Amino acid sequence: DGTAQSEGSIAGFVEGLGDGYSRYLSPDEYAKYLEEKLVKDACDLGFEICLDSATGAPRISYVAKGSEAENFGLQLGDTVLSIGKAGFSENGFSALQNELQGAEGSSVGVQISREGEPVTYTLTYQARTPEFVSSHMLFGQAGYVRIRAFEANP
């Protein structure tokens, strides 16, 4: 099937970039992403992950202000070993990504490693309005602006 070959080629190309911030989504995966991941008031764990381009390990790339993840002390750069039953070494990055959202009020175990020490937290999926743009001053007159996503109808 030509479509499957094309999608496989594109997925391989994107993976070959070695960029932990890029991943290929098939048309079906993209439709699901738009439906589930970019909705307002999504129930999530209050953090996002990416693949570290140097090590290939999943790391926390964003912690939402005021989230339970922030309150427990999860930090940028923490290595994520597992979320729920999805372990990175057994199930891969996509399985971890799929566990970042769930039913409001339900809980899940999140195992991270910081400086080689594994720690497990129990986090609750909470509804919150995603923060698509954030900013802060770095030093002097230099600032940092992060755009996490674009919405079609804000």
PDB file of N, CA, C and O in Angstrom, residues 31 37 40 51 53 67-68 73 77 86-87 91 100 105-107 118 122 129 131 139 142 148 152-153:
ATOM      1  N   ALA A  31      -5.772  13.665  13.832  1.00  0.00           N
ATOM      2  CA  ALA A  31      -7.180  13.976  14.109  1.00  0.00           C
ATOM      3  C   ALA A  31      -7.498  13.731  15.582  1.00  0.00           C
ATOM      4  O   ALA A  31      -8.172  14.540  16.228  1.00  0.00           O
ATOM      5  N   LYS A  37      -6.145  16.628  22.508  1.00  0.00           N
ATOM      6  CA  LYS A  37      -5.017  17.299  23.141  1.00  0.00           C
ATOM      7  C   LYS A  37      -5.121  18.812  23.179  1.00  0.00           C
ATOM      8  O   LYS A  37      -4.514  19.444  24.029  1.00  0.00           O
ATOM      9  N   LYS A  40      -9.930  22.955  25.274  1.00  0.00           N
ATOM     10  CA  LYS A  40      -9.863  23.715  26.515  1.00  0.00           C
ATOM     11  C   LYS A  40     -10.360  22.840  27.645  1.00  0.00           C
ATOM     12  O   LYS A  40     -11.165  21.943  27.445  1.00  0.00           O
ATOM     13  N   LEU A  51      11.458  14.014  24.029  1.00  0.00           N
ATOM     14  CA  LEU A  51      12.613  13.120  24.029  1.00  0.00           C
ATOM     15  C   LEU A  51      13.886  13.946  24.027  1.00  0.00           C
ATOM     16  O   LEU A  51      14.040  14.857  23.224  1.00  0.00           O
ATOM     17  N   SER A  53      17.294  14.873  22.967  1.00  0.00           N
ATOM     18  CA  SER A  53      18.003  14.557  21.726  1.00  0.00           C
ATOM     19  C   SER A  53      19.363  13.917  21.974  1.00  0.00           C
ATOM     20  O   SER A  53      19.850  13.162  21.138  1.00  0.00           O
ATOM     21  N   SER A  67      -0.112  23.581  39.067  1.00  0.00           N
ATOM     22  CA  SER A  67      -0.561  22.196  38.885  1.00  0.00           C
ATOM     23  C   SER A  67      -0.073  21.320  40.039  1.00  0.00           C
ATOM     24  O   SER A  67       0.827  21.679  40.791  1.00  0.00           O
ATOM     25  N   GLU A  68      -0.686  20.170  40.157  1.00  0.00           N
ATOM     26  CA  GLU A  68      -0.250  19.193  41.156  1.00  0.00           C
ATOM     27  C   GLU A  68       1.195  18.760  40.873  1.00  0.00           C
ATOM     28  O   GLU A  68       1.975  18.555  41.798  1.00  0.00           O
ATOM     29  N   GLY A  73       6.765  19.026  42.988  1.00  0.00           N
ATOM     30  CA  GLY A  73       8.165  19.349  42.733  1.00  0.00           C
ATOM     31  C   GLY A  73       8.748  18.758  41.463  1.00  0.00           C
ATOM     32  O   GLY A  73       9.966  18.719  41.311  1.00  0.00           O
ATOM     33  N   GLY A  77      13.476  18.715  32.922  1.00  0.00           N
ATOM     34  CA  GLY A  77      14.649  17.864  32.825  1.00  0.00           C
ATOM     35  C   GLY A  77      14.552  16.552  33.573  1.00  0.00           C
ATOM     36  O   GLY A  77      15.366  15.655  33.348  1.00  0.00           O
ATOM     37  N   ALA A  86       2.304   2.387  31.560  1.00  0.00           N
ATOM     38  CA  ALA A  86       3.148   2.620  30.386  1.00  0.00           C
ATOM     39  C   ALA A  86       4.563   2.974  30.817  1.00  0.00           C
ATOM     40  O   ALA A  86       4.825   4.075  31.272  1.00  0.00           O
ATOM     41  N   GLY A  87       5.457   2.016  30.672  1.00  0.00           N
ATOM     42  CA  GLY A  87       6.873   2.269  30.933  1.00  0.00           C
ATOM     43  C   GLY A  87       7.571   2.598  29.632  1.00  0.00           C
ATOM     44  O   GLY A  87       7.299   1.977  28.604  1.00  0.00           O
ATOM     45  N   ASN A  91       7.257   0.270  26.437  1.00  0.00           N
ATOM     46  CA  ASN A  91       6.163   0.710  25.574  1.00  0.00           C
ATOM     47  C   ASN A  91       6.486   1.882  24.664  1.00  0.00           C
ATOM     48  O   ASN A  91       5.715   2.183  23.760  1.00  0.00           O
ATOM     49  N   LEU A 100      -0.721  11.042  29.439  1.00  0.00           N
ATOM     50  CA  LEU A 100      -0.680  12.387  30.015  1.00  0.00           C
ATOM     51  C   LEU A 100      -2.071  12.979  30.240  1.00  0.00           C
ATOM     52  O   LEU A 100      -2.211  13.934  30.987  1.00  0.00           O
ATOM     53  N   GLY A 105     -10.255  13.549  37.909  1.00  0.00           N
ATOM     54  CA  GLY A 105     -10.359  12.987  39.253  1.00  0.00           C
ATOM     55  C   GLY A 105      -9.708  11.630  39.423  1.00  0.00           C
ATOM     56  O   GLY A 105      -9.479  11.199  40.551  1.00  0.00           O
ATOM     57  N   SER A 106      -9.392  10.947  38.318  1.00  0.00           N
ATOM     58  CA  SER A 106      -8.701   9.664  38.453  1.00  0.00           C
ATOM     59  C   SER A 106      -7.219   9.926  38.698  1.00  0.00           C
ATOM     60  O   SER A 106      -6.687  10.982  38.376  1.00  0.00           O
ATOM     61  N   SER A 107      -6.558   8.954  39.296  1.00  0.00           N
ATOM     62  CA  SER A 107      -5.139   9.112  39.661  1.00  0.00           C
ATOM     63  C   SER A 107      -4.286   8.099  38.921  1.00  0.00           C
ATOM     64  O   SER A 107      -4.765   7.038  38.515  1.00  0.00           O
ATOM     65  N   PRO A 118      15.194   6.953  41.302  1.00  0.00           N
ATOM     66  CA  PRO A 118      13.789   6.868  40.924  1.00  0.00           C
ATOM     67  C   PRO A 118      12.861   7.283  42.074  1.00  0.00           C
ATOM     68  O   PRO A 118      13.113   6.954  43.233  1.00  0.00           O
ATOM     69  N   THR A 122       1.931   9.954  42.956  1.00  0.00           N
ATOM     70  CA  THR A 122       0.579   9.684  42.487  1.00  0.00           C
ATOM     71  C   THR A 122      -0.066  11.027  42.178  1.00  0.00           C
ATOM     72  O   THR A 122      -0.257  11.848  43.076  1.00  0.00           O
ATOM     73  N   THR A 129      -7.344  25.104  31.981  1.00  0.00           N
ATOM     74  CA  THR A 129      -7.246  25.729  30.670  1.00  0.00           C
ATOM     75  C   THR A 129      -5.773  25.775  30.289  1.00  0.00           C
ATOM     76  O   THR A 129      -4.958  26.324  31.023  1.00  0.00           O
ATOM     77  N   GLU A 131      -2.202  26.709  28.949  1.00  0.00           N
ATOM     78  CA  GLU A 131      -1.483  27.969  28.767  1.00  0.00           C
ATOM     79  C   GLU A 131      -0.645  27.828  27.500  1.00  0.00           C
ATOM     80  O   GLU A 131       0.396  27.186  27.513  1.00  0.00           O
ATOM     81  N   PHE A 139      17.168  38.118  31.914  1.00  0.00           N
ATOM     82  CA  PHE A 139      18.101  39.005  32.606  1.00  0.00           C
ATOM     83  C   PHE A 139      18.112  40.325  31.859  1.00  0.00           C
ATOM     84  O   PHE A 139      17.886  40.356  30.652  1.00  0.00           O
ATOM     85  N   ALA A 142      16.474  41.148  28.324  1.00  0.00           N
ATOM     86  CA  ALA A 142      16.215  39.949  27.524  1.00  0.00           C
ATOM     87  C   ALA A 142      15.013  39.196  28.082  1.00  0.00           C
ATOM     88  O   ALA A 142      14.884  39.016  29.291  1.00  0.00           O
ATOM     89  N   ARG A 148       3.458  27.262  22.921  1.00  0.00           N
ATOM     90  CA  ARG A 148       3.334  25.809  22.998  1.00  0.00           C
ATOM     91  C   ARG A 148       2.459  25.241  21.896  1.00  0.00           C
ATOM     92  O   ARG A 148       2.652  24.107  21.468  1.00  0.00           O
ATOM     93  N   ALA A 152      -7.053  26.856  16.452  1.00  0.00           N
ATOM     94  CA  ALA A 152      -7.778  27.326  15.272  1.00  0.00           C
ATOM     95  C   ALA A 152      -8.819  28.372  15.653  1.00  0.00           C
ATOM     96  O   ALA A 152      -9.006  29.356  14.965  1.00  0.00           O
ATOM     97  N   ASN A 153      -9.500  28.172  16.778  1.00  0.00           N
ATOM     98  CA  ASN A 153     -10.542  29.092  17.220  1.00  0.00           C
ATOM     99  C   ASN A 153     -10.345  29.404  18.694  1.00  0.00           C
ATOM    100  O   ASN A 153     -10.967  28.780  19.545  1.00  0.00           O
TER     101      ASN A 153
END
